[in-house]
Coordinates of C-alpha atoms in Angstrom, one line a residue:
Chain O
X1 CA -9.9 -4.5 -49.9
X2 CA -7.8 -3.8 -46.8
X3 CA -4.7 -5.7 -45.6
X4 CA -4.4 -6.0 -41.8
X5 CA -0.7 -5.7 -41.2
X6 CA -0.6 -7.3 -37.8
X7 CA -2.6 -10.3 -38.9
X8 CA -0.3 -10.7 -41.8
X9 CA 2.7 -10.6 -39.4
X10 CA 1.1 -13.3 -37.3
X11 CA 0.4 -15.4 -40.3
X12 CA 4.0 -15.0 -41.5
X13 CA 5.4 -16.0 -38.1
X14 CA 3.2 -19.1 -38.1
X15 CA 4.5 -20.0 -41.6
X16 CA 8.1 -19.4 -40.4
X17 CA 7.6 -21.9 -37.6
X18 CA 6.0 -24.4 -40.1
X19 CA 8.8 -24.3 -42.5
X20 CA 11.5 -24.1 -39.8
X21 CA 10.3 -27.4 -38.3
X22 CA 9.7 -29.2 -41.6
X23 CA 13.1 -28.1 -42.7
X24 CA 14.7 -29.6 -39.6
X25 CA 13.0 -32.9 -40.5
X26 CA 14.1 -32.8 -44.2
X27 CA 17.7 -32.0 -43.4
X28 CA 17.9 -34.5 -40.6
X29 CA 19.0 -31.8 -38.2
X30 CA 16.0 -32.7 -36.0
X31 CA 18.2 -35.6 -34.7
X32 CA 20.5 -33.0 -33.1
X33 CA 17.5 -31.9 -31.0
X34 CA 15.2 -34.7 -30.2
X35 CA 14.9 -38.5 -29.8
X36 CA 13.8 -39.9 -33.2
X37 CA 10.9 -41.5 -31.3
X38 CA 9.3 -38.1 -31.1
X39 CA 9.7 -37.2 -34.8
X40 CA 6.1 -38.0 -35.6
X41 CA 4.9 -35.8 -32.8
X42 CA 7.0 -33.0 -34.0
X43 CA 5.7 -33.4 -37.6
X44 CA 2.2 -33.2 -36.2
X45 CA 3.3 -30.0 -34.5
X46 CA 4.5 -28.6 -37.8
X47 CA 1.2 -29.6 -39.5
X48 CA -0.8 -27.9 -36.8
X49 CA 1.3 -24.7 -37.5
X50 CA 0.5 -25.0 -41.2
X51 CA -3.2 -25.4 -40.4
X52 CA -3.2 -22.4 -38.1
X53 CA -1.3 -20.4 -40.8
X54 CA -3.9 -21.2 -43.4
X55 CA -6.8 -20.3 -41.1
X56 CA -5.0 -17.1 -40.0
X57 CA -4.6 -16.0 -43.6
X58 CA -8.4 -15.5 -43.7
X59 CA -8.0 -12.8 -41.2
X60 CA -5.5 -10.8 -43.2
X61 CA -7.8 -9.3 -45.7
X62 CA -10.9 -7.3 -45.3
X63 CA -13.1 -7.3 -48.4
X64 CA -15.6 -4.5 -49.1
X65 CA -16.5 -3.8 -45.5
X66 CA -17.6 -7.3 -44.9
X67 CA -15.6 -8.7 -42.0
X68 CA -14.4 -12.2 -42.3
X69 CA -13.1 -12.3 -38.8
X70 CA -14.6 -11.8 -35.4
X71 CA -14.8 -8.1 -34.3
X72 CA -15.5 -6.4 -31.1
X73 CA -18.4 -4.1 -31.3
X74 CA -18.8 -3.6 -27.6
X75 CA -16.9 -0.5 -26.6
X76 CA -15.7 -1.6 -23.2
X77 CA -12.1 -0.9 -24.1
X78 CA -10.8 -4.0 -22.3
X79 CA -10.1 -6.3 -25.2
X80 CA -8.5 -9.6 -25.1
X81 CA -5.9 -9.5 -27.9
X82 CA -6.9 -10.8 -31.3
X83 CA -4.2 -8.9 -33.0
X84 CA -6.7 -6.1 -34.0
X85 CA -5.3 -3.4 -31.9
X86 CA -2.5 -1.1 -33.2
X87 CA 1.1 -2.2 -32.6
X88 CA 2.7 -0.6 -29.7
X89 CA 6.1 -1.1 -28.1
X90 CA 4.9 -3.9 -25.8
X91 CA 3.5 -5.8 -28.7
X92 CA 6.5 -5.3 -30.9
X93 CA 8.6 -6.8 -28.2
X94 CA 6.4 -9.9 -27.9
X95 CA 6.5 -10.4 -31.7
X96 CA 10.3 -10.1 -31.6
X97 CA 10.4 -12.7 -28.8
X98 CA 8.2 -15.1 -30.7
X99 CA 10.3 -14.7 -33.8
X100 CA 13.6 -15.1 -31.8
X101 CA 13.9 -18.9 -32.0
X102 CA 13.3 -19.0 -35.7
X103 CA 16.0 -16.3 -36.1
X104 CA 18.6 -18.1 -34.1
X105 CA 17.6 -21.3 -35.8
X106 CA 18.3 -19.7 -39.2
X107 CA 21.5 -17.9 -38.1
X108 CA 23.2 -20.3 -35.9
X109 CA 24.2 -23.9 -36.8
X110 CA 23.1 -26.6 -34.3
X111 CA 25.9 -28.0 -32.2
X112 CA 26.3 -31.4 -30.7
X113 CA 26.9 -31.7 -27.0
X114 CA 30.4 -32.3 -25.9
X115 CA 32.6 -32.7 -22.8
X116 CA 32.1 -29.1 -21.7
X117 CA 28.4 -29.8 -21.3
X118 CA 29.2 -33.1 -19.6
X119 CA 31.1 -31.1 -17.1
X120 CA 28.2 -28.9 -16.4
X121 CA 25.6 -31.6 -16.2
X122 CA 24.7 -33.3 -13.0
X123 CA 24.3 -36.5 -14.8
X124 CA 28.1 -36.9 -15.1
X125 CA 28.3 -37.1 -11.4
X126 CA 27.1 -40.7 -11.7
X127 CA 30.3 -41.7 -13.4
X128 CA 32.9 -39.2 -12.4
X129 CA 31.7 -37.0 -9.6
X130 CA 33.6 -38.7 -6.9
X131 CA 36.5 -40.1 -8.8
X132 CA 39.7 -39.8 -6.8
X133 CA 43.0 -40.9 -8.1
X134 CA 45.2 -42.7 -5.8
X135 CA 49.0 -42.5 -5.4
X136 CA 50.7 -43.8 -8.6
X137 CA 51.4 -47.4 -7.8
X138 CA 52.1 -48.9 -11.1
X139 CA 49.7 -51.8 -10.5
X140 CA 46.7 -50.8 -12.5
X141 CA 44.1 -52.6 -10.6
X142 CA 44.7 -50.5 -7.5
X143 CA 43.6 -47.3 -9.1
X144 CA 40.8 -45.8 -7.3
X145 CA 37.7 -45.6 -9.3
X146 CA 34.7 -43.4 -9.8
X147 CA 31.6 -43.9 -7.7
X148 CA 29.6 -45.3 -10.5
X149 CA 25.9 -45.6 -10.4
X150 CA 24.8 -49.2 -10.1
X151 CA 21.2 -49.1 -11.1
X152 CA 20.4 -45.7 -12.5
X153 CA 19.7 -44.4 -15.9
X154 CA 17.9 -47.5 -16.7
X155 CA 18.0 -47.3 -20.5
X156 CA 15.5 -50.0 -21.3
X157 CA 12.9 -47.6 -22.6
X158 CA 11.9 -46.9 -26.2
X159 CA 13.6 -46.1 -29.5
X160 CA 14.2 -49.3 -31.4
X161 CA 11.3 -51.5 -30.8
X162 CA 11.8 -54.9 -29.4
X163 CA 9.4 -57.0 -27.5
X164 CA 9.8 -57.7 -23.8
X165 CA 10.9 -61.3 -24.5
X166 CA 13.6 -60.3 -26.9
X167 CA 14.7 -57.8 -24.4
X168 CA 15.0 -60.3 -21.6
X169 CA 16.8 -62.6 -24.0
X170 CA 19.3 -59.8 -24.7
X171 CA 19.9 -59.3 -21.0
X172 CA 20.7 -63.0 -20.4
X173 CA 22.6 -63.5 -23.6
X174 CA 25.2 -60.9 -22.5
X175 CA 26.6 -63.4 -20.0
X176 CA 27.3 -66.0 -22.7
X177 CA 29.1 -63.7 -25.0
X178 CA 32.9 -63.6 -25.1
X179 CA 32.8 -60.1 -26.5
X180 CA 30.1 -57.5 -26.0
X181 CA 29.6 -55.2 -29.0
X182 CA 28.0 -52.0 -27.7
X183 CA 26.6 -50.7 -30.9
X184 CA 24.4 -47.6 -30.9
X185 CA 21.1 -49.4 -30.5
X186 CA 22.1 -51.5 -27.6
X187 CA 24.5 -49.1 -26.0
X188 CA 22.2 -48.1 -23.1
X189 CA 20.9 -51.6 -22.6
X190 CA 24.3 -53.1 -22.3
X191 CA 25.5 -50.2 -20.2
X192 CA 22.9 -50.8 -17.6
X193 CA 23.5 -54.5 -17.6
X194 CA 27.2 -54.1 -17.1
X195 CA 26.7 -51.6 -14.3
X196 CA 24.3 -53.9 -12.5
X197 CA 26.3 -57.1 -12.9
X198 CA 29.9 -56.2 -12.9
X199 CA 31.0 -59.4 -11.1
X200 CA 29.5 -61.8 -13.6
X201 CA 30.9 -59.8 -16.5
X202 CA 34.4 -59.4 -15.2
X203 CA 36.9 -60.4 -17.8
X204 CA 34.5 -60.1 -20.7
X205 CA 35.8 -58.2 -23.7
X206 CA 33.8 -55.1 -24.7
X207 CA 33.9 -52.9 -27.8
X208 CA 32.4 -49.4 -27.7
X209 CA 32.8 -46.0 -29.1
X210 CA 32.3 -42.6 -27.5
X211 CA 34.0 -39.3 -26.7
X212 CA 36.7 -38.7 -24.1
X213 CA 35.9 -36.8 -21.0
X214 CA 38.0 -36.0 -18.0
X215 CA 37.8 -34.4 -14.6
X216 CA 40.7 -32.5 -13.1
X217 CA 41.5 -35.2 -10.6
X218 CA 41.9 -38.1 -12.9
X219 CA 45.3 -39.8 -13.2
X220 CA 47.0 -39.6 -16.7
X221 CA 46.0 -43.2 -17.4
X222 CA 42.3 -42.6 -16.7
X223 CA 39.5 -41.0 -18.6
X224 CA 35.8 -41.5 -19.1
X225 CA 34.5 -42.6 -22.5
X226 CA 30.8 -42.2 -23.0
X227 CA 27.9 -41.0 -25.0
X228 CA 24.9 -38.8 -24.3
X229 CA 21.6 -40.7 -23.7
X230 CA 18.7 -38.7 -25.0
X231 CA 15.2 -39.5 -23.6
X232 CA 13.2 -36.7 -25.1
X233 CA 15.4 -33.9 -26.3
X234 CA 19.0 -32.8 -25.8
X235 CA 18.0 -30.8 -22.8
X236 CA 17.6 -34.0 -20.8
X237 CA 20.8 -35.6 -22.1
X238 CA 22.8 -37.6 -19.6
X239 CA 26.2 -39.0 -20.1
X240 CA 26.5 -42.8 -19.9
X241 CA 29.8 -44.5 -20.2
X242 CA 32.7 -46.2 -18.4
X243 CA 35.8 -45.3 -16.7
X244 CA 38.7 -46.3 -18.9
X245 CA 42.2 -47.2 -17.9
X246 CA 45.3 -47.7 -20.1
X247 CA 48.6 -49.0 -18.9
X248 CA 50.4 -45.8 -19.9
X249 CA 49.5 -42.1 -19.8
X250 CA 47.0 -41.2 -22.5
X251 CA 47.5 -38.0 -24.4
X252 CA 44.1 -37.6 -26.0
X253 CA 42.2 -34.4 -25.8
X254 CA 38.7 -34.2 -24.4
X255 CA 36.0 -34.6 -27.0
X256 CA 38.1 -36.9 -29.2
X257 CA 36.0 -39.8 -30.5
X258 CA 37.5 -43.3 -29.9
X259 CA 36.7 -46.8 -30.6
X260 CA 38.0 -49.0 -27.8
X261 CA 38.2 -52.7 -27.2
X262 CA 39.0 -53.7 -23.7
X263 CA 38.3 -56.0 -20.8
X264 CA 35.8 -55.3 -18.0
X265 CA 37.6 -55.2 -14.7
X266 CA 36.3 -54.8 -11.2
X267 CA 37.4 -52.1 -8.8
X268 CA 36.1 -51.6 -5.3
X269 CA 35.2 -48.2 -4.4
X270 CA 33.5 -47.2 -1.1
X271 CA 32.3 -50.7 -0.6
X272 CA 30.7 -51.2 -4.0
X273 CA 32.0 -53.1 -7.0
X274 CA 32.5 -50.9 -10.0
X275 CA 33.3 -51.9 -13.6
X276 CA 36.1 -50.2 -15.4
X277 CA 37.4 -51.0 -18.9
X278 CA 41.0 -51.9 -19.2
X279 CA 42.0 -50.8 -22.7
X280 CA 43.6 -53.3 -25.0
X281 CA 43.2 -51.5 -28.3
X282 CA 42.0 -48.0 -29.2
X283 CA 41.8 -45.9 -32.3
X284 CA 40.6 -42.4 -33.0
X285 CA 37.5 -42.2 -35.1
X286 CA 35.5 -39.3 -36.6
X287 CA 32.4 -38.2 -34.7
X288 CA 29.5 -40.3 -35.9
X289 CA 26.6 -38.6 -37.7
X290 CA 24.4 -39.6 -34.9
X291 CA 26.5 -39.0 -31.7
X292 CA 23.7 -39.7 -29.3
X293 CA 22.2 -42.9 -28.1
X294 CA 18.6 -43.5 -27.1
X295 CA 16.8 -45.8 -24.6
X296 CA 15.6 -48.9 -26.3
X297 CA 11.9 -49.2 -27.0
X298 CA 10.2 -52.2 -25.5
X299 CA 6.9 -53.1 -27.0
X300 CA 4.6 -54.2 -24.3
X301 CA 2.8 -57.2 -25.7
X302 CA -0.4 -58.4 -24.1
Chain U
X1 CA -12.3 -24.0 -61.6
X2 CA -13.9 -20.7 -60.7
X3 CA -13.1 -19.1 -57.4
X4 CA -14.4 -16.1 -55.8
X5 CA -12.2 -13.0 -55.7
X6 CA -11.5 -13.1 -52.0
X7 CA -10.4 -16.7 -51.9
X8 CA -8.3 -16.1 -55.0
X9 CA -6.5 -13.2 -53.2
X10 CA -6.0 -15.4 -50.1
X11 CA -4.6 -18.3 -52.1
X12 CA -2.2 -16.2 -54.0
X13 CA -1.1 -14.4 -50.8
X14 CA -0.4 -17.9 -49.2
X15 CA 1.7 -18.9 -52.2
X16 CA 3.6 -15.6 -52.2
X17 CA 4.3 -15.9 -48.5
X18 CA 5.6 -19.5 -48.9
X19 CA 8.0 -18.2 -51.6
X20 CA 9.2 -15.4 -49.4
X21 CA 9.7 -17.5 -46.3
X22 CA 11.4 -20.3 -48.3
X23 CA 13.7 -17.6 -49.8
X24 CA 14.7 -16.3 -46.3
X25 CA 15.5 -19.9 -45.2
X26 CA 17.7 -20.4 -48.3
X27 CA 20.1 -17.9 -46.8
X28 CA 20.5 -19.7 -43.6
X29 CA 23.7 -21.6 -44.6
X30 CA 25.5 -18.4 -45.5
X31 CA 25.3 -17.1 -42.0
X32 CA 27.0 -19.9 -40.2
X33 CA 30.4 -18.3 -40.6
X34 CA 29.9 -16.2 -37.5
X35 CA 32.5 -16.8 -34.8
X36 CA 30.9 -17.2 -31.4
X37 CA 32.0 -19.2 -28.3
X38 CA 31.0 -22.9 -28.4
X39 CA 28.9 -22.5 -25.3
X40 CA 26.7 -20.1 -27.2
X41 CA 26.0 -22.7 -29.8
X42 CA 25.2 -25.3 -27.2
X43 CA 22.8 -22.9 -25.5
X44 CA 21.1 -22.2 -28.8
X45 CA 20.8 -26.0 -29.5
X46 CA 19.4 -26.8 -26.1
X47 CA 17.0 -23.8 -26.3
X48 CA 15.7 -24.9 -29.7
X49 CA 15.5 -28.5 -28.6
X50 CA 13.3 -27.6 -25.6
X51 CA 11.1 -25.5 -27.9
X52 CA 10.8 -28.1 -30.7
X53 CA 9.9 -30.7 -28.1
X54 CA 7.4 -28.5 -26.3
X55 CA 5.7 -26.9 -29.3
X56 CA 3.5 -29.8 -30.3
X57 CA 2.2 -30.1 -26.7
X58 CA 1.6 -26.3 -26.6
X59 CA -0.3 -26.4 -29.9
X60 CA -2.4 -29.3 -28.7
X61 CA -3.0 -27.4 -25.5
X62 CA -4.1 -24.2 -27.3
X63 CA -6.4 -26.2 -29.6
X64 CA -8.1 -27.8 -26.6
X65 CA -8.3 -24.4 -25.0
X66 CA -9.9 -23.1 -28.2
X67 CA -12.3 -26.0 -28.2
X68 CA -13.4 -25.3 -24.6
X69 CA -13.8 -21.7 -25.4
X70 CA -16.1 -22.3 -28.3
X71 CA -17.9 -25.5 -27.6
X72 CA -18.4 -25.7 -23.9
X73 CA -20.7 -23.3 -22.1
X74 CA -20.4 -22.0 -18.6
X75 CA -23.6 -23.7 -17.6
X76 CA -22.3 -27.1 -18.6
X77 CA -19.2 -26.6 -16.6
X78 CA -21.2 -25.5 -13.6
X79 CA -23.3 -28.6 -13.7
X80 CA -20.2 -30.9 -13.8
X81 CA -18.3 -29.3 -10.9
X82 CA -19.4 -30.2 -7.4
X83 CA -20.7 -27.4 -5.2
X84 CA -18.6 -28.6 -2.2
X85 CA -15.1 -27.1 -2.2
X86 CA -13.4 -30.3 -1.1
X87 CA -15.3 -32.4 -3.5
X88 CA -14.4 -30.0 -6.3
X89 CA -10.7 -30.1 -5.4
X90 CA -10.7 -33.9 -5.2
X91 CA -12.5 -34.2 -8.5
X92 CA -10.2 -31.8 -10.3
X93 CA -7.2 -33.7 -9.1
X94 CA -8.6 -37.0 -10.3
X95 CA -9.6 -35.5 -13.7
X96 CA -6.0 -34.1 -13.9
X97 CA -4.6 -37.5 -13.2
X98 CA -6.7 -39.1 -16.0
X99 CA -5.8 -36.3 -18.4
X100 CA -2.4 -36.8 -20.1
X101 CA -0.8 -33.4 -20.4
X102 CA 2.5 -31.7 -19.9
X103 CA 3.2 -28.7 -17.7
X104 CA 3.2 -26.1 -20.4
X105 CA 0.4 -27.4 -22.5
X106 CA -1.9 -27.4 -19.5
X107 CA -1.6 -23.7 -18.8
X108 CA -3.8 -22.4 -21.7
X109 CA -6.4 -25.1 -20.9
X110 CA -6.6 -24.1 -17.2
X111 CA -6.8 -20.5 -18.2
X112 CA -9.8 -21.2 -20.4
X113 CA -11.5 -23.4 -17.8
X114 CA -11.1 -20.7 -15.1
X115 CA -12.3 -17.9 -17.5
X116 CA -15.3 -20.1 -18.1
X117 CA -16.2 -20.1 -14.4
X118 CA -14.4 -23.1 -13.0
X119 CA -13.3 -22.1 -9.4
X120 CA -9.6 -21.3 -9.0
X121 CA -9.0 -24.2 -6.6
X122 CA -10.4 -26.7 -9.0
X123 CA -8.4 -25.3 -11.8
X124 CA -5.3 -25.5 -9.7
X125 CA -5.9 -29.1 -8.8
X126 CA -6.1 -30.0 -12.5
X127 CA -3.0 -27.9 -13.3
X128 CA -1.0 -29.8 -10.6
X129 CA -2.0 -33.4 -11.3
X130 CA -2.3 -33.2 -15.1
X131 CA 1.4 -33.3 -15.9
X132 CA 2.4 -35.3 -12.8
X133 CA 0.0 -38.3 -12.8
X134 CA -0.5 -40.0 -16.1
X135 CA 0.4 -43.4 -17.7
X136 CA 3.4 -42.1 -19.6
X137 CA 5.0 -40.5 -16.5
X138 CA 4.3 -43.6 -14.4
X139 CA 5.9 -45.9 -17.0
X140 CA 9.0 -43.7 -17.5
X141 CA 9.5 -43.4 -13.8
X142 CA 9.2 -47.2 -13.4
X143 CA 11.8 -47.7 -16.1
X144 CA 14.2 -45.0 -14.9
X145 CA 14.4 -46.5 -11.5
X146 CA 15.5 -50.0 -12.6
X147 CA 12.1 -51.5 -13.2
X148 CA 11.0 -50.7 -9.7
X149 CA 7.5 -49.6 -8.9
X150 CA 8.3 -48.1 -5.6
X151 CA 9.5 -44.7 -6.8
X152 CA 6.7 -44.5 -9.4
X153 CA 4.0 -45.2 -6.8
X154 CA 5.5 -42.8 -4.3
X155 CA 5.6 -40.2 -6.9
X156 CA 2.0 -40.6 -7.8
X157 CA 0.7 -41.1 -4.2
X158 CA 2.6 -38.3 -2.6
X159 CA 2.1 -36.1 -5.6
X160 CA -1.7 -36.6 -5.4
X161 CA -1.8 -35.8 -1.7
X162 CA 0.3 -32.7 -2.2
X163 CA -1.9 -31.5 -5.0
X164 CA -5.0 -32.0 -2.8
X165 CA -3.5 -30.0 0.0
X166 CA -2.5 -27.2 -2.3
X167 CA -5.9 -27.1 -3.8
X168 CA -7.5 -26.8 -0.4
X169 CA -5.1 -24.1 0.8
X170 CA -5.8 -22.1 -2.4
X171 CA -9.5 -22.5 -1.8
X172 CA -9.1 -20.8 1.6
X173 CA -6.9 -18.0 0.4
X174 CA -8.5 -17.0 -2.9
X175 CA -12.1 -16.6 -3.7
X176 CA -12.0 -14.8 -7.0
X177 CA -10.7 -16.3 -10.2
X178 CA -7.3 -14.4 -10.1
X179 CA -7.1 -14.1 -13.8
X180 CA -5.7 -10.9 -15.3
X181 CA -8.5 -8.6 -16.4
X182 CA -7.9 -9.0 -20.1
X183 CA -8.3 -12.7 -19.9
X184 CA -11.7 -12.5 -18.3
X185 CA -13.1 -9.9 -20.8
X186 CA -11.8 -12.1 -23.6
X187 CA -14.1 -14.9 -22.4
X188 CA -17.1 -12.6 -22.1
X189 CA -16.7 -11.0 -25.5
X190 CA -16.9 -14.5 -27.1
X191 CA -20.1 -15.5 -25.3
X192 CA -22.3 -14.3 -28.1
X193 CA -20.9 -16.7 -30.6
X194 CA -22.7 -19.8 -29.2
X195 CA -25.3 -20.4 -31.8
X196 CA -23.5 -20.9 -35.1
X197 CA -22.9 -23.9 -37.3
X198 CA -20.3 -26.6 -36.4
X199 CA -17.9 -25.6 -39.2
X200 CA -18.0 -22.0 -38.1
X201 CA -17.4 -23.1 -34.6
X202 CA -14.4 -25.2 -35.7
X203 CA -13.0 -22.2 -37.6
X204 CA -13.3 -20.1 -34.5
X205 CA -11.7 -22.7 -32.4
X206 CA -8.6 -22.6 -34.7
X207 CA -8.5 -18.8 -34.7
X208 CA -8.8 -18.8 -31.0
X209 CA -5.9 -21.2 -30.9
X210 CA -3.8 -18.7 -32.9
X211 CA -4.5 -15.9 -30.5
X212 CA -3.8 -18.2 -27.6
X213 CA -0.5 -19.2 -29.1
X214 CA 0.6 -15.6 -29.5
X215 CA -0.4 -14.9 -25.9
X216 CA 1.4 -17.8 -24.5
X217 CA 4.2 -18.5 -26.9
X218 CA 6.5 -15.7 -25.8
X219 CA 6.5 -16.9 -22.2
X220 CA 7.3 -20.4 -23.3
X221 CA 10.2 -19.0 -25.4
X222 CA 11.6 -16.9 -22.5
X223 CA 11.3 -19.9 -20.2
X224 CA 13.0 -22.2 -22.6
X225 CA 15.8 -19.6 -23.1
X226 CA 16.4 -19.2 -19.3
X227 CA 16.3 -23.0 -18.8
X228 CA 18.9 -23.5 -21.6
X229 CA 21.1 -20.7 -20.0
X230 CA 21.0 -22.5 -16.7
X231 CA 21.9 -25.8 -18.4
X232 CA 25.0 -24.4 -20.1
X233 CA 26.3 -21.8 -17.6
X234 CA 25.3 -23.0 -14.2
X235 CA 27.3 -26.0 -13.0
X236 CA 25.1 -28.7 -11.5
X237 CA 28.2 -30.1 -9.7
X238 CA 28.5 -26.9 -7.9
X239 CA 24.8 -27.0 -6.8
X240 CA 25.2 -30.6 -5.8
X241 CA 28.2 -29.9 -3.6
X242 CA 26.1 -27.5 -1.5
X243 CA 23.7 -30.2 -0.5
X244 CA 24.6 -33.0 1.8
X245 CA 22.2 -33.0 4.7
X246 CA 18.6 -34.3 4.1
X247 CA 17.2 -30.8 4.2
X248 CA 19.8 -29.1 2.0
X249 CA 19.8 -31.9 -0.5
X250 CA 16.0 -31.7 -0.8
X251 CA 16.3 -27.9 -1.4
X252 CA 19.0 -28.4 -4.0
X253 CA 16.9 -31.1 -5.9
X254 CA 13.8 -28.9 -5.8
X255 CA 15.8 -25.9 -7.0
X256 CA 17.2 -28.0 -9.8
X257 CA 13.8 -29.3 -10.8
X258 CA 12.6 -25.7 -11.0
X259 CA 15.6 -24.4 -13.0
X260 CA 16.0 -27.2 -15.5
X261 CA 12.3 -27.1 -16.5
X262 CA 12.3 -30.6 -17.8
X263 CA 9.2 -32.3 -19.2
X264 CA 7.6 -34.6 -16.7
X265 CA 8.0 -37.5 -19.1
X266 CA 11.7 -37.1 -19.3
X267 CA 12.7 -36.0 -15.8
X268 CA 12.7 -39.4 -14.2
X269 CA 15.9 -40.4 -16.0
X270 CA 17.6 -37.2 -14.8
X271 CA 16.3 -37.7 -11.3
X272 CA 17.5 -41.3 -11.3
X273 CA 21.0 -40.2 -12.2
X274 CA 21.3 -38.5 -8.8
X275 CA 20.4 -41.6 -6.9
X276 CA 23.9 -42.3 -5.7
X277 CA 24.5 -38.7 -4.7
X278 CA 21.3 -37.8 -2.8
X279 CA 18.8 -39.7 -0.6
X280 CA 15.7 -41.1 -2.1
X281 CA 13.4 -38.4 -0.5
X282 CA 15.3 -35.6 -2.3
X283 CA 14.9 -37.4 -5.6
X284 CA 11.2 -37.7 -4.8
X285 CA 11.0 -34.0 -4.2
X286 CA 12.6 -33.4 -7.6
X287 CA 10.1 -35.7 -9.3
X288 CA 7.1 -34.2 -7.7
X289 CA 8.1 -30.5 -7.6
X290 CA 9.3 -30.3 -11.2
X291 CA 6.0 -31.2 -13.0
X292 CA 4.0 -29.0 -10.6
X293 CA 6.0 -25.9 -11.1
X294 CA 9.1 -24.8 -12.9
X295 CA 10.7 -21.8 -14.5
X296 CA 9.1 -22.1 -17.9
X297 CA 5.7 -22.8 -16.5
X298 CA 5.9 -19.9 -13.9
X299 CA 6.5 -17.5 -16.8
X300 CA 3.5 -18.9 -18.7
X301 CA 1.3 -18.6 -15.6
X302 CA 2.4 -14.9 -15.2
X303 CA 0.8 -14.3 -18.6
X304 CA -2.5 -15.6 -17.3
X305 CA -2.8 -15.0 -13.6
X306 CA -2.2 -11.9 -11.5
X307 CA 1.4 -11.6 -10.5
X308 CA 0.6 -11.7 -6.8
X309 CA -1.3 -14.9 -7.2
X310 CA 1.5 -16.6 -9.2
X311 CA 4.1 -15.8 -6.5
X312 CA 1.8 -16.9 -3.7
X313 CA 1.1 -20.1 -5.6
X314 CA 4.7 -20.8 -6.2
X315 CA 5.3 -20.2 -2.5
X316 CA 2.5 -22.6 -1.5
X317 CA 3.6 -25.3 -3.8
X318 CA 7.2 -25.1 -2.7
X319 CA 6.3 -25.1 1.0
X320 CA 3.8 -27.9 0.7
X321 CA 6.1 -30.2 -1.3
X322 CA 8.9 -29.4 1.1
X323 CA 6.9 -30.2 4.2
X324 CA 5.3 -33.3 2.9
X325 CA 8.5 -34.8 1.6
X326 CA 10.3 -33.9 4.9
X327 CA 7.5 -35.7 6.8
X328 CA 7.9 -38.8 4.6
X329 CA 11.6 -38.6 5.3
X330 CA 10.9 -38.8 9.0
X331 CA 8.9 -42.0 8.6
X332 CA 11.7 -43.8 6.8

């Protein structure tokens, strides 16, 4: 009986991937990486790794000269790599590269995205990119506001399943409510609705939580409060949130999580009406276990 | 239960490996004391998230590639593909449009098809429309642009025309299959395994998938790493500040699509978030260019095709998308 070292190495790497992904699911860390909607798909991926590992194990051993695996008899010297050839430097490098993500996954804890990422992401442009603070006239309404996107980042996709009817109902109900509670499930839906209909919703109370984010040119009373919307995985995260205004300077550091109740106000900026939230009450909260929000999942019923 | 000696050995080795790997993982919590800058953790998180998201698609891709390798013969493929160049390009673009795939999962499939004798231009047509035109992408684009079909239709329509053009250009420039030599010999050395039982074939399909994974995996990993680096360390705001004219903004958006390497199913939302910064045509460029070619997919192609071909291909795609979008801009 012979053991083929390189086949064993391949099998071991496959097993590392299998356990790595399953472990992410068991510990719940997977939510720091992908939208829960894709959990099943990722589990399928892990199962495929397991299957490939089990199959690969049959190539590791050679018993009494009878080869279990495919061999090249033809001596043309140009082989496509089945892991039979001896390890050289180039192959060691490729195995190291393939193992690299598992290693960083074991060694480094997963972080959640924060204001420093928001700063780097183009998505924040939508809310903050062109915010210009005006001269400090104490009347709050005259503050210049950010050039908020009016109909982008449509959040009405996926995650928590609702039917199209329920969804339409949600969108109309918002106008009857005296206070909009932007909980995690509906955060993106309400966000979009407020951005699209700031006039009708002017004066409505709103409660939301999120982290604080500022650009250099904000006035001391201003900041953005928002959350990351994850469509697939954290690589496609975009910040959604509102410009906040308080009647005195706010001394809160970036990345602090707040729960705020305020009133939706309108500001005109470059000819378009933009909603801001005039803060009435705010308190610091600890970062929620699930800091991200997801688009809502509409079930298309026939 | 009696088992043969070999399978007993294999089973115990499997159990032993499980124990060892689980043991290694049990250490993982002890390492987290290391002090590194925050941005490093962010990069690692984004890197892993791209991988975790892409891996199921890659695995499905290598399984389909393994299936093509073992179950479909060169003769069958020859019969299906039209002799006429233009008809072949058109058919491959349509098939790609019907086939739901993502831009990394499709590379191993195209590699297998071309190694099996599918002409390079047909393979390329399939490679281009596979990730760009499919129901999931249409739906997410429709949603991302405020339940408006205009962008989704433009994306599909212009994308299809561009893919056709690229396929035709490729058909004039390249006659041979452009695969690296080891890929072709790989296909030939398997040819003798055609008349075995189904189970044997299924086993071979899986083993083939393993080899394919180790061939491709490293390029996906390098690509994901570079993309995560860009996301954390290159400021998009800076890029955006470069582009205000129609031409520069289109270049910026295409560059962004290339560097971010987003999945075609998720990029619509990112594209939409630029709507108030850039004109619609630039956004369209972002939506069409990204699924056709990006950083992570270029690296994967380098593992399959000759380097010269990959660079020419990237050039042709970039040029064609740019020209077609600019023309569309002119009409508006």
